[in-house]
Amino acid sequence: MRSLWAGLLVMLVALTLSTLSAQAQPAQPQIAVGSIKGIIGPPMASYVDRVISQAEQANAAAVVFYMDTPGGLSDSMHDINQRILASRVPVVIYVAPDGAHAGSAGVYICYAAQLVGMAPATNIGSATPVAMGDNGQEAQMSPEMQAKVTNDAVANIRSLAEKRGRDPDFAERAVREGANLQASEALKSNVVNYVASDLADLLRQMDGAQVQVSTGWTTLRTANADPIREDMSPLESFLLTITNPTIAYILLSMGSLGLLLELYNPGAVFPGVIGGICLLLAFYALGTLPLNFAGVAMLAFGLLLFALEPFLTAHGILAAGGALSFITGSLLLINAPNAPYLEIPLAAVAAVTAVFVVFFAFLVTAILRSRRRRVVTGREALIGATGIVRRELEPGKQGIVLTNGELWQAIAPDGRIGMGEQVVVQAVDGLQLTVRRSSDRIPATARPPAPVLGKSGAARV
């Protein structure tokens, strides 16, 4: 019994010591790794906020964002900067991989971050602001107003540079002159903190650095940190994709085409549903972009001309005018001369316009062909139709003919026509057909039995 108690005591002591040892051993620090790639808009700002919030909850050592962006919307940029400045964990921007660029709004975000690293073959700069009006359209400013907007942007980025201890002069030149620096030049000019070949190199270099977060100063321990990828969720990726100007334009075009198909063929349902969904997504995306309302009006007018083409005898003139208006509106849709990355490529405009032109060329051709076709409904449709004699026809005497799935009383002025022979309808007089023998003969084995007339005179088979 004593040996049993002694064994239990030894096991308890060993368990206690192992627990204390595990508690005493420090946990390996974790680094949250995200990506700021593409145009900066509301979906990107929401994603950055989520990654930083999760890093704060997990007590991560830092957050590292890969960056490769031409810029984006100023409102989204300010949201990201405010979130970085309020973060309780250090935020590091890494302009990578080779060939990446931190432009426009990306420059401001780099200056807001605690630390910035760049891959060797990258560059940073071109932060000239583009002023936007309340309607989302790029504002047409006087020189005085342009100077005010530029000075405000300069003051903003210089304040960030002074807070992070980095070169404010280049920041101002990037805003006023669109200046750019390569990675090595940016390091020498104190625009960035590190030039690193990869993430592991960056983590080694910034190990031990002291940075200021919203709660005070902290020392980074990143040499042996465990990077944890924080990719965009499927919804975030989807929203980021559709806010691309080219994708938004394609959604708008395909949605309009779907509704036009539903208009021409009511009850098809599928084109209308898909078109409506595409239009709603396009409206969401275009709401985040600098629109030129003259371009929007030209697009709408072009679509109106397309819609009227089948209902007016214009022989393609309305469709041609619609194509011209659609192309002009497409080129004017995005109004951002200082942000070429927001422009819709000519290839996309040409491809979408070609789809509309081909569709309406086919539609107009079908309409013209149908207008030349003889009447195919009513009794007139029987003229020229073929039938089979079900009761023989004799001069001055009615017989029975089966045509178009119906039995008709018929006469044959040209002479007797036997049962089972093929005839052609020449005329319709009330409920009586005038027929003639067809040149195509029906084999005797294929001839149907003769019909029997009931008391009412209707034919029965």
GROMACS .gro file of C-alpha atoms in nm:
model
  461
    1MET     CA    1   0.000   0.000   0.000
    2ARG     CA    2   0.284   0.235   0.088
    3SER     CA    3   0.452   0.162  -0.245
    4LEU     CA    4   0.129   0.257  -0.425
    5TRP     CA    5   0.108   0.592  -0.245
    6ALA     CA    6   0.477   0.654  -0.312
    7GLY     CA    7   0.426   0.590  -0.684
    8LEU     CA    8   0.132   0.828  -0.699
    9LEU     CA    9   0.336   1.095  -0.518
   10VAL     CA   10   0.624   1.059  -0.765
   11MET     CA   11   0.385   1.090  -1.061
   12LEU     CA   12   0.223   1.402  -0.909
   13VAL     CA   13   0.562   1.568  -0.851
   14ALA     CA   14   0.675   1.488  -1.209
   15LEU     CA   15   0.353   1.627  -1.355
   16THR     CA   16   0.385   1.947  -1.150
   17LEU     CA   17   0.746   2.001  -1.256
   18SER     CA   18   0.665   1.948  -1.625
   19THR     CA   19   0.379   2.196  -1.604
   20LEU     CA   20   0.597   2.459  -1.438
   21SER     CA   21   0.866   2.402  -1.699
   22ALA     CA   22   0.618   2.451  -1.982
   23GLN     CA   23   0.490   2.770  -1.823
   24ALA     CA   24   0.840   2.902  -1.774
   25GLN     CA   25   0.939   2.836  -2.137
   26PRO     CA   26   0.840   3.140  -2.348
   27ALA     CA   27   0.604   3.077  -2.639
   28GLN     CA   28   0.739   3.129  -2.991
   29PRO     CA   29   0.630   3.474  -3.116
   30GLN     CA   30   0.390   3.486  -3.407
   31ILE     CA   31   0.383   3.726  -3.702
   32ALA     CA   32   0.059   3.785  -3.892
   33VAL     CA   33   0.132   3.815  -4.265
   34GLY     CA   34  -0.117   3.981  -4.500
   35SER     CA   35  -0.109   4.138  -4.845
   36ILE     CA   36  -0.203   4.481  -4.983
   37LYS     CA   37  -0.209   4.405  -5.353
   38GLY     CA   38  -0.408   4.584  -5.621
   39ILE     CA   39  -0.620   4.896  -5.606
   40ILE     CA   40  -0.687   5.023  -5.255
   41GLY     CA   41  -1.060   5.057  -5.190
   42PRO     CA   42  -1.322   4.976  -4.925
   43PRO     CA   43  -1.272   4.595  -4.945
   44MET     CA   44  -0.897   4.638  -4.888
   45ALA     CA   45  -0.952   4.872  -4.593
   46SER     CA   46  -1.191   4.620  -4.435
   47TYR     CA   47  -0.939   4.340  -4.486
   48VAL     CA   48  -0.652   4.536  -4.326
   49ASP     CA   49  -0.871   4.620  -4.027
   50ARG     CA   50  -0.960   4.252  -3.982
   51VAL     CA   51  -0.599   4.132  -3.997
   52ILE     CA   52  -0.480   4.390  -3.744
   53SER     CA   53  -0.771   4.317  -3.510
   54GLN     CA   54  -0.700   3.942  -3.518
   55ALA     CA   55  -0.331   4.008  -3.453
   56GLU     CA   56  -0.420   4.220  -3.150
   57GLN     CA   57  -0.646   3.947  -3.013
   58ALA     CA   58  -0.375   3.683  -3.066
   59ASN     CA   59  -0.111   3.909  -2.905
   60ALA     CA   60   0.107   3.873  -3.216
   61ALA     CA   61   0.457   4.021  -3.222
   62ALA     CA   62   0.381   4.222  -3.536
   63VAL     CA   63   0.180   4.237  -3.858
   64VAL     CA   64   0.361   4.233  -4.192
   65PHE     CA   65   0.179   4.336  -4.509
   66TYR     CA   66   0.325   4.259  -4.848
   67MET     CA   67   0.255   4.561  -5.072
   68ASP     CA   68   0.222   4.596  -5.449
   69THR     CA   69  -0.024   4.871  -5.537
   70PRO     CA   70  -0.057   5.157  -5.786
   71GLY     CA   71  -0.273   5.346  -5.535
   72GLY     CA   72  -0.642   5.383  -5.475
   73LEU     CA   73  -0.912   5.587  -5.306
   74SER     CA   74  -0.812   5.849  -5.050
   75ASP     CA   75  -1.096   5.762  -4.810
   76SER     CA   76  -0.986   5.398  -4.795
   77MET     CA   77  -0.623   5.505  -4.754
   78HIS     CA   78  -0.714   5.728  -4.458
   79ASP     CA   79  -0.911   5.441  -4.301
   80ILE     CA   80  -0.607   5.213  -4.328
   81ASN     CA   81  -0.371   5.478  -4.189
   82GLN     CA   82  -0.597   5.548  -3.893
   83ARG     CA   83  -0.619   5.176  -3.817
   84ILE     CA   84  -0.239   5.142  -3.831
   85LEU     CA   85  -0.189   5.443  -3.603
   86ALA     CA   86  -0.439   5.300  -3.353
   87SER     CA   87  -0.293   4.948  -3.361
   88ARG     CA   88  -0.159   4.790  -3.042
   89VAL     CA   89   0.080   4.572  -3.244
   90PRO     CA   90   0.354   4.701  -3.477
   91VAL     CA   91   0.259   4.714  -3.846
   92VAL     CA   92   0.534   4.656  -4.102
   93ILE     CA   93   0.499   4.716  -4.477
   94TYR     CA   94   0.713   4.500  -4.706
   95VAL     CA   95   0.716   4.618  -5.069
   96ALA     CA   96   0.769   4.284  -5.241
   97PRO     CA   97   0.825   4.069  -5.443
   98ASP     CA   98   1.077   4.200  -5.695
   99GLY     CA   99   0.900   4.428  -5.941
  100ALA     CA  100   0.644   4.547  -5.688
  101HIS     CA  101   0.559   4.914  -5.646
  102ALA     CA  102   0.422   5.130  -5.367
  103GLY     CA  103   0.252   5.417  -5.546
  104SER     CA  104   0.011   5.695  -5.463
  105ALA     CA  105  -0.197   5.581  -5.163
  106GLY     CA  106   0.062   5.310  -5.096
  107VAL     CA  107   0.322   5.577  -5.016
  108TYR     CA  108   0.103   5.727  -4.743
  109ILE     CA  109   0.042   5.382  -4.593
  110CYS     CA  110   0.417   5.313  -4.591
  111TYR     CA  111   0.478   5.636  -4.400
  112ALA     CA  112   0.204   5.546  -4.150
  113ALA     CA  113   0.356   5.204  -4.073
  114GLN     CA  114   0.607   5.160  -3.790
  115LEU     CA  115   0.864   4.997  -4.020
  116VAL     CA  116   0.902   4.961  -4.397
  117GLY     CA  117   1.108   4.710  -4.593
  118MET     CA  118   1.158   4.673  -4.966
  119ALA     CA  119   1.273   4.392  -5.190
  120PRO     CA  120   1.579   4.489  -5.400
  121ALA     CA  121   1.403   4.541  -5.737
  122THR     CA  122   1.112   4.756  -5.619
  123ASN     CA  123   1.028   5.127  -5.607
  124ILE     CA  124   0.820   5.376  -5.412
  125GLY     CA  125   0.672   5.716  -5.500
  126SER     CA  126   0.424   5.910  -5.718
  127ALA     CA  127   0.183   6.026  -5.450
  128THR     CA  128   0.017   6.320  -5.628
  129PRO     CA  129  -0.339   6.352  -5.491
  130VAL     CA  130  -0.653   6.334  -5.706
  131ALA     CA  131  -0.937   6.537  -5.556
  132MET     CA  132  -1.284   6.382  -5.562
  133GLY     CA  133  -1.620   6.554  -5.549
  134ASP     CA  134  -1.916   6.455  -5.332
  135ASN     CA  135  -2.070   6.266  -5.626
  136GLY     CA  136  -1.766   6.043  -5.667
  137GLN     CA  137  -1.650   6.231  -5.976
  138GLU     CA  138  -1.303   6.375  -6.000
  139ALA     CA  139  -1.329   6.740  -5.909
  140GLN     CA  140  -1.233   6.999  -6.171
  141MET     CA  141  -1.036   7.238  -5.953
  142SER     CA  142  -0.902   7.586  -6.001
  143PRO     CA  143  -0.527   7.635  -5.950
  144GLU     CA  144  -0.595   7.779  -5.607
  145MET     CA  145  -0.803   7.478  -5.501
  146GLN     CA  146  -0.545   7.238  -5.647
  147ALA     CA  147  -0.280   7.410  -5.438
  148LYS     CA  148  -0.495   7.369  -5.125
  149VAL     CA  149  -0.548   6.999  -5.189
  150THR     CA  150  -0.178   6.944  -5.255
  151ASN     CA  151  -0.074   7.137  -4.946
  152ASP     CA  152  -0.314   6.933  -4.735
  153ALA     CA  153  -0.167   6.609  -4.871
  154VAL     CA  154   0.187   6.736  -4.807
  155ALA     CA  155   0.102   6.828  -4.449
  156ASN     CA  156  -0.051   6.485  -4.394
  157ILE     CA  157   0.243   6.284  -4.526
  158ARG     CA  158   0.505   6.508  -4.357
  159SER     CA  159   0.333   6.458  -4.023
  160LEU     CA  160   0.348   6.081  -4.074
  161ALA     CA  161   0.715   6.102  -4.172
  162GLU     CA  162   0.802   6.301  -3.860
  163LYS     CA  163   0.609   6.062  -3.638
  164ARG     CA  164   0.798   5.761  -3.776
  165GLY     CA  165   1.135   5.938  -3.803
  166ARG     CA  166   1.166   5.906  -4.180
  167ASP     CA  167   1.262   6.153  -4.453
  168PRO     CA  168   0.983   6.413  -4.495
  169ASP     CA  169   1.147   6.587  -4.793
  170PHE     CA  170   1.108   6.292  -5.028
  171ALA     CA  171   0.750   6.252  -4.904
  172GLU     CA  172   0.677   6.609  -5.010
  173ARG     CA  173   0.846   6.564  -5.348
  174ALA     CA  174   0.646   6.245  -5.405
  175VAL     CA  175   0.328   6.449  -5.357
  176ARG     CA  176   0.423   6.767  -5.543
  177GLU     CA  177   0.641   6.625  -5.820
  178GLY     CA  178   0.551   6.256  -5.834
  179ALA     CA  179   0.907   6.161  -5.733
  180ASN     CA  180   1.012   5.793  -5.718
  181LEU     CA  181   1.296   5.603  -5.551
  182GLN     CA  182   1.440   5.257  -5.601
  183ALA     CA  183   1.484   5.033  -5.298
  184SER     CA  184   1.855   5.109  -5.244
  185GLU     CA  185   1.798   5.484  -5.287
  186ALA     CA  186   1.500   5.474  -5.051
  187LEU     CA  187   1.716   5.304  -4.786
  188LYS     CA  188   1.994   5.564  -4.820
  189SER     CA  189   1.741   5.849  -4.803
  190ASN     CA  190   1.580   5.710  -4.486
  191VAL     CA  191   1.251   5.661  -4.666
  192VAL     CA  192   1.243   5.292  -4.569
  193ASN     CA  193   1.411   5.099  -4.289
  194TYR     CA  194   1.531   4.784  -4.463
  195VAL     CA  195   1.610   4.624  -4.797
  196ALA     CA  196   1.540   4.251  -4.757
  197SER     CA  197   1.556   3.969  -5.009
  198ASP     CA  198   1.265   3.779  -4.850
  199LEU     CA  199   1.040   3.773  -4.545
  200ALA     CA  200   1.284   3.572  -4.333
  201ASP     CA  201   1.558   3.827  -4.408
  202LEU     CA  202   1.324   4.110  -4.311
  203LEU     CA  203   1.231   3.942  -3.981
  204ARG     CA  204   1.600   3.892  -3.896
  205GLN     CA  205   1.686   4.254  -3.970
  206MET     CA  206   1.406   4.408  -3.768
  207ASP     CA  207   1.461   4.183  -3.465
  208GLY     CA  208   1.534   4.403  -3.165
  209ALA     CA  209   1.398   4.722  -3.322
  210GLN     CA  210   1.212   4.957  -3.091
  211VAL     CA  211   0.888   5.097  -3.232
  212GLN     CA  212   0.601   5.304  -3.101
  213VAL     CA  213   0.248   5.166  -3.104
  214SER     CA  214  -0.071   5.319  -2.969
  215THR     CA  215   0.001   5.186  -2.619
  216GLY     CA  216   0.367   5.294  -2.604
  217TRP     CA  217   0.710   5.171  -2.707
  218THR     CA  218   0.785   4.804  -2.766
  219THR     CA  219   1.082   4.594  -2.875
  220LEU     CA  220   1.036   4.352  -3.163
  221ARG     CA  221   1.138   3.987  -3.121
  222THR     CA  222   1.102   3.849  -3.471
  223ALA     CA  223   1.420   3.651  -3.550
  224ASN     CA  224   1.257   3.317  -3.467
  225ALA     CA  225   0.897   3.424  -3.514
  226ASP     CA  226   0.643   3.196  -3.675
  227PRO     CA  227   0.476   3.367  -3.978
  228ILE     CA  228   0.101   3.305  -3.993
  229ARG     CA  229  -0.065   3.380  -4.327
  230GLU     CA  230  -0.382   3.588  -4.308
  231ASP     CA  231  -0.522   3.578  -4.660
  232MET     CA  232  -0.838   3.747  -4.777
  233SER     CA  233  -1.161   3.559  -4.721
  234PRO     CA  234  -1.351   3.451  -5.035
  235LEU     CA  235  -1.596   3.738  -4.985
  236GLU     CA  236  -1.317   3.996  -4.943
  237SER     CA  237  -1.139   3.864  -5.253
  238PHE     CA  238  -1.464   3.876  -5.450
  239LEU     CA  239  -1.540   4.235  -5.348
  240LEU     CA  240  -1.184   4.342  -5.425
  241THR     CA  241  -1.208   4.181  -5.768
  242ILE     CA  242  -1.533   4.347  -5.873
  243THR     CA  243  -1.412   4.692  -5.763
  244ASN     CA  244  -1.147   4.670  -6.033
  245PRO     CA  245  -1.266   4.927  -6.293
  246THR     CA  246  -1.239   4.680  -6.581
  247ILE     CA  247  -1.439   4.413  -6.398
  248ALA     CA  248  -1.700   4.668  -6.291
  249TYR     CA  249  -1.734   4.783  -6.653
  250ILE     CA  250  -1.776   4.427  -6.779
  251LEU     CA  251  -2.038   4.356  -6.511
  252LEU     CA  252  -2.227   4.671  -6.612
  253SER     CA  253  -2.218   4.574  -6.979
  254MET     CA  254  -2.314   4.210  -6.933
  255GLY     CA  255  -2.590   4.304  -6.689
  256SER     CA  256  -2.736   4.546  -6.943
  257LEU     CA  257  -2.715   4.281  -7.215
  258GLY     CA  258  -2.894   4.031  -6.992
  259LEU     CA  259  -3.183   4.272  -6.931
  260LEU     CA  260  -3.205   4.348  -7.304
  261LEU     CA  261  -3.230   3.975  -7.377
  262GLU     CA  262  -3.510   3.949  -7.123
  263LEU     CA  263  -3.683   4.247  -7.288
  264TYR     CA  264  -3.667   4.086  -7.633
  265ASN     CA  265  -3.771   3.744  -7.502
  266PRO     CA  266  -4.005   3.795  -7.203
  267GLY     CA  267  -4.034   3.493  -6.979
  268ALA     CA  268  -3.683   3.362  -7.042
  269VAL     CA  269  -3.610   3.454  -6.675
  270PHE     CA  270  -3.247   3.339  -6.673
  271PRO     CA  271  -3.102   3.637  -6.868
  272GLY     CA  272  -3.302   3.879  -6.655
  273VAL     CA  273  -3.191   3.724  -6.325
  274ILE     CA  274  -2.824   3.708  -6.423
  275GLY     CA  275  -2.840   4.056  -6.572
  276GLY     CA  276  -2.995   4.200  -6.257
  277ILE     CA  277  -2.729   4.043  -6.035
  278CYS     CA  278  -2.450   4.173  -6.260
  279LEU     CA  279  -2.598   4.524  -6.256
  280LEU     CA  280  -2.628   4.531  -5.876
  281LEU     CA  281  -2.265   4.422  -5.839
  282ALA     CA  282  -2.161   4.681  -6.097
  283PHE     CA  283  -2.345   4.958  -5.909
  284TYR     CA  284  -2.164   4.861  -5.588
  285ALA     CA  285  -1.826   4.864  -5.762
  286LEU     CA  286  -1.883   5.185  -5.956
  287GLY     CA  287  -1.989   5.357  -5.636
  288THR     CA  288  -1.628   5.332  -5.517
  289LEU     CA  289  -1.478   5.475  -5.839
  290PRO     CA  290  -1.442   5.828  -5.981
  291LEU     CA  291  -1.722   5.836  -6.238
  292ASN     CA  292  -1.771   6.085  -6.518
  293PHE     CA  293  -2.147   6.131  -6.542
  294ALA     CA  294  -2.123   6.235  -6.906
  295GLY     CA  295  -1.983   5.887  -6.969
  296VAL     CA  296  -2.265   5.730  -6.769
  297ALA     CA  297  -2.522   5.926  -6.974
  298MET     CA  298  -2.360   5.817  -7.302
  299LEU     CA  299  -2.366   5.453  -7.191
  300ALA     CA  300  -2.734   5.480  -7.093
  301PHE     CA  301  -2.821   5.646  -7.425
  302GLY     CA  302  -2.638   5.375  -7.618
  303LEU     CA  303  -2.827   5.103  -7.432
  304LEU     CA  304  -3.156   5.284  -7.502
  305LEU     CA  305  -3.082   5.285  -7.875
  306PHE     CA  306  -2.998   4.916  -7.858
  307ALA     CA  307  -3.327   4.847  -7.679
  308LEU     CA  308  -3.532   5.037  -7.941
  309GLU     CA  309  -3.372   4.869  -8.243
  310PRO     CA  310  -3.604   4.562  -8.259
  311PHE     CA  311  -3.919   4.772  -8.223
  312LEU     CA  312  -3.849   5.040  -8.486
  313THR     CA  313  -3.785   4.992  -8.856
  314ALA     CA  314  -3.438   5.149  -8.854
  315HIS     CA  315  -3.249   4.876  -9.043
  316GLY     CA  316  -2.957   4.882  -8.798
  317ILE     CA  317  -2.917   5.260  -8.775
  318LEU     CA  318  -3.018   5.266  -8.408
  319ALA     CA  319  -2.781   4.979  -8.331
  320ALA     CA  320  -2.494   5.161  -8.505
  321GLY     CA  321  -2.570   5.478  -8.310
  322GLY     CA  322  -2.593   5.274  -7.992
  323ALA     CA  323  -2.252   5.120  -8.056
  324LEU     CA  324  -2.095   5.463  -8.113
  325SER     CA  325  -2.256   5.606  -7.799
  326PHE     CA  326  -2.157   5.297  -7.600
  327ILE     CA  327  -1.792   5.323  -7.705
  328THR     CA  328  -1.779   5.695  -7.623
  329GLY     CA  329  -1.940   5.642  -7.284
  330SER     CA  330  -1.702   5.357  -7.205
  331LEU     CA  331  -1.399   5.575  -7.273
  332LEU     CA  332  -1.539   5.857  -7.060
  333LEU     CA  333  -1.679   5.642  -6.778
  334ILE     CA  334  -1.380   5.666  -6.541
  335ASN     CA  335  -1.259   6.022  -6.494
  336ALA     CA  336  -0.913   5.999  -6.339
  337PRO     CA  337  -0.643   6.153  -6.562
  338ASN     CA  338  -0.397   6.156  -6.272
  339ALA     CA  339  -0.464   5.789  -6.191
  340PRO     CA  340  -0.417   5.590  -6.515
  341TYR     CA  341  -0.445   5.261  -6.327
  342LEU     CA  342  -0.818   5.335  -6.288
  343GLU     CA  343  -0.879   5.372  -6.661
  344ILE     CA  344  -1.063   5.101  -6.854
  345PRO     CA  345  -0.829   4.941  -7.112
  346LEU     CA  346  -0.915   4.992  -7.478
  347ALA     CA  347  -0.902   4.616  -7.528
  348ALA     CA  348  -1.185   4.569  -7.277
  349VAL     CA  349  -1.394   4.842  -7.443
  350ALA     CA  350  -1.337   4.687  -7.786
  351ALA     CA  351  -1.423   4.336  -7.666
  352VAL     CA  352  -1.746   4.437  -7.493
  353THR     CA  353  -1.856   4.656  -7.784
  354ALA     CA  354  -1.786   4.371  -8.025
  355VAL     CA  355  -2.014   4.144  -7.822
  356PHE     CA  356  -2.295   4.401  -7.843
  357VAL     CA  357  -2.241   4.460  -8.216
  358VAL     CA  358  -2.241   4.088  -8.299
  359PHE     CA  359  -2.551   4.029  -8.089
  360PHE     CA  360  -2.748   4.312  -8.245
  361ALA     CA  361  -2.625   4.232  -8.597
  362PHE     CA  362  -2.767   3.883  -8.550
  363LEU     CA  363  -3.087   4.028  -8.404
  364VAL     CA  364  -3.139   4.282  -8.684
  365THR     CA  365  -3.071   4.017  -8.949
  366ALA     CA  366  -3.329   3.786  -8.792
  367ILE     CA  367  -3.585   4.068  -8.777
  368LEU     CA  368  -3.536   4.165  -9.142
  369ARG     CA  369  -3.557   3.802  -9.249
  370SER     CA  370  -3.881   3.751  -9.057
  371ARG     CA  371  -4.037   4.060  -9.217
  372ARG     CA  372  -3.968   3.921  -9.566
  373ARG     CA  373  -4.119   3.584  -9.479
  374ARG     CA  374  -4.477   3.510  -9.584
  375VAL     CA  375  -4.753   3.485  -9.323
  376VAL     CA  376  -4.721   3.164  -9.127
  377THR     CA  377  -5.034   3.185  -8.910
  378GLY     CA  378  -5.406   3.164  -8.982
  379ARG     CA  379  -5.568   3.015  -9.291
  380GLU     CA  380  -5.323   3.190  -9.522
  381ALA     CA  381  -5.052   2.967  -9.377
  382LEU     CA  382  -5.219   2.669  -9.547
  383ILE     CA  383  -5.149   2.801  -9.896
  384GLY     CA  384  -4.854   2.607 -10.031
  385ALA     CA  385  -4.874   2.347  -9.757
  386THR     CA  386  -4.868   1.979  -9.850
  387GLY     CA  387  -5.123   1.721  -9.744
  388ILE     CA  388  -5.233   1.361  -9.795
  389VAL     CA  389  -5.565   1.259  -9.949
  390ARG     CA  390  -5.767   1.065  -9.693
  391ARG     CA  391  -6.075   1.025  -9.918
  392GLU     CA  392  -6.031   1.043 -10.292
  393LEU     CA  393  -6.107   1.361 -10.480
  394GLU     CA  394  -6.318   1.366 -10.798
  395PRO     CA  395  -6.420   1.661 -11.019
  396GLY     CA  396  -6.724   1.831 -10.870
  397LYS     CA  397  -6.710   1.613 -10.559
  398GLN     CA  398  -6.552   1.686 -10.220
  399GLY     CA  399  -6.292   1.465 -10.060
  400ILE     CA  400  -6.090   1.473  -9.739
  401VAL     CA  401  -5.731   1.596  -9.707
  402LEU     CA  402  -5.502   1.576  -9.402
  403THR     CA  403  -5.270   1.878  -9.374
  404ASN     CA  404  -5.092   2.036  -9.078
  405GLY     CA  405  -5.238   1.763  -8.856
  406GLU     CA  406  -5.599   1.860  -8.944
  407LEU     CA  407  -5.867   1.704  -9.169
  408TRP     CA  408  -6.014   1.942  -9.428
  409GLN     CA  409  -6.281   1.910  -9.694
  410ALA     CA  410  -6.119   1.965 -10.031
  411ILE     CA  411  -6.186   1.976 -10.406
  412ALA     CA  412  -5.951   1.907 -10.697
  413PRO     CA  413  -6.052   2.102 -11.015
  414ASP     CA  414  -5.775   1.938 -11.219
  415GLY     CA  415  -5.915   1.587 -11.200
  416ARG     CA  416  -5.934   1.278 -10.985
  417ILE     CA  417  -5.674   1.229 -10.707
  418GLY     CA  418  -5.662   0.894 -10.536
  419MET     CA  419  -5.649   0.820 -10.166
  420GLY     CA  420  -5.302   0.843 -10.015
  421GLU     CA  421  -5.163   1.072 -10.282
  422GLN     CA  422  -4.982   1.389 -10.185
  423VAL     CA  423  -5.140   1.723 -10.271
  424VAL     CA  424  -5.054   2.092 -10.245
  425VAL     CA  425  -5.303   2.350 -10.115
  426GLN     CA  426  -5.375   2.621 -10.372
  427ALA     CA  427  -5.653   2.819 -10.203
  428VAL     CA  428  -5.873   2.835  -9.894
  429ASP     CA  429  -6.246   2.910  -9.921
  430GLY     CA  430  -6.408   2.902  -9.581
  431LEU     CA  431  -6.370   2.544  -9.460
  432GLN     CA  432  -6.287   2.406  -9.804
  433LEU     CA  433  -5.945   2.370  -9.963
  434THR     CA  434  -5.863   2.376 -10.331
  435VAL     CA  435  -5.574   2.139 -10.399
  436ARG     CA  436  -5.368   1.998 -10.684
  437ARG     CA  437  -5.164   1.681 -10.716
  438SER     CA  438  -4.808   1.714 -10.585
  439SER     CA  439  -4.514   1.596 -10.793
  440ASP     CA  440  -4.394   1.394 -10.491
  441ARG     CA  441  -4.584   1.065 -10.470
  442ILE     CA  442  -4.651   0.870 -10.151
  443PRO     CA  443  -4.576   0.494 -10.161
  444ALA     CA  444  -4.887   0.277 -10.144
  445THR     CA  445  -4.762   0.102  -9.830
  446ALA     CA  446  -4.756   0.435  -9.650
  447ARG     CA  447  -5.110   0.538  -9.741
  448PRO     CA  448  -5.351   0.561  -9.444
  449PRO     CA  449  -5.697   0.405  -9.437
  450ALA     CA  450  -5.995   0.599  -9.568
  451PRO     CA  451  -6.186   0.814  -9.317
  452VAL     CA  452  -6.551   0.774  -9.227
  453LEU     CA  453  -6.784   1.075  -9.212
  454GLY     CA  454  -7.015   1.101  -8.916
  455LYS     CA  455  -7.372   1.230  -8.925
  456SER     CA  456  -7.254   1.584  -8.855
  457GLY     CA  457  -7.029   1.584  -9.161
  458ALA     CA  458  -6.708   1.591  -8.955
  459ALA     CA  459  -6.445   1.348  -9.065
  460ARG     CA  460  -6.353   1.058  -8.838
  461VAL     CA  461  -6.049   0.839  -8.882
   0.00000   0.00000   0.00000
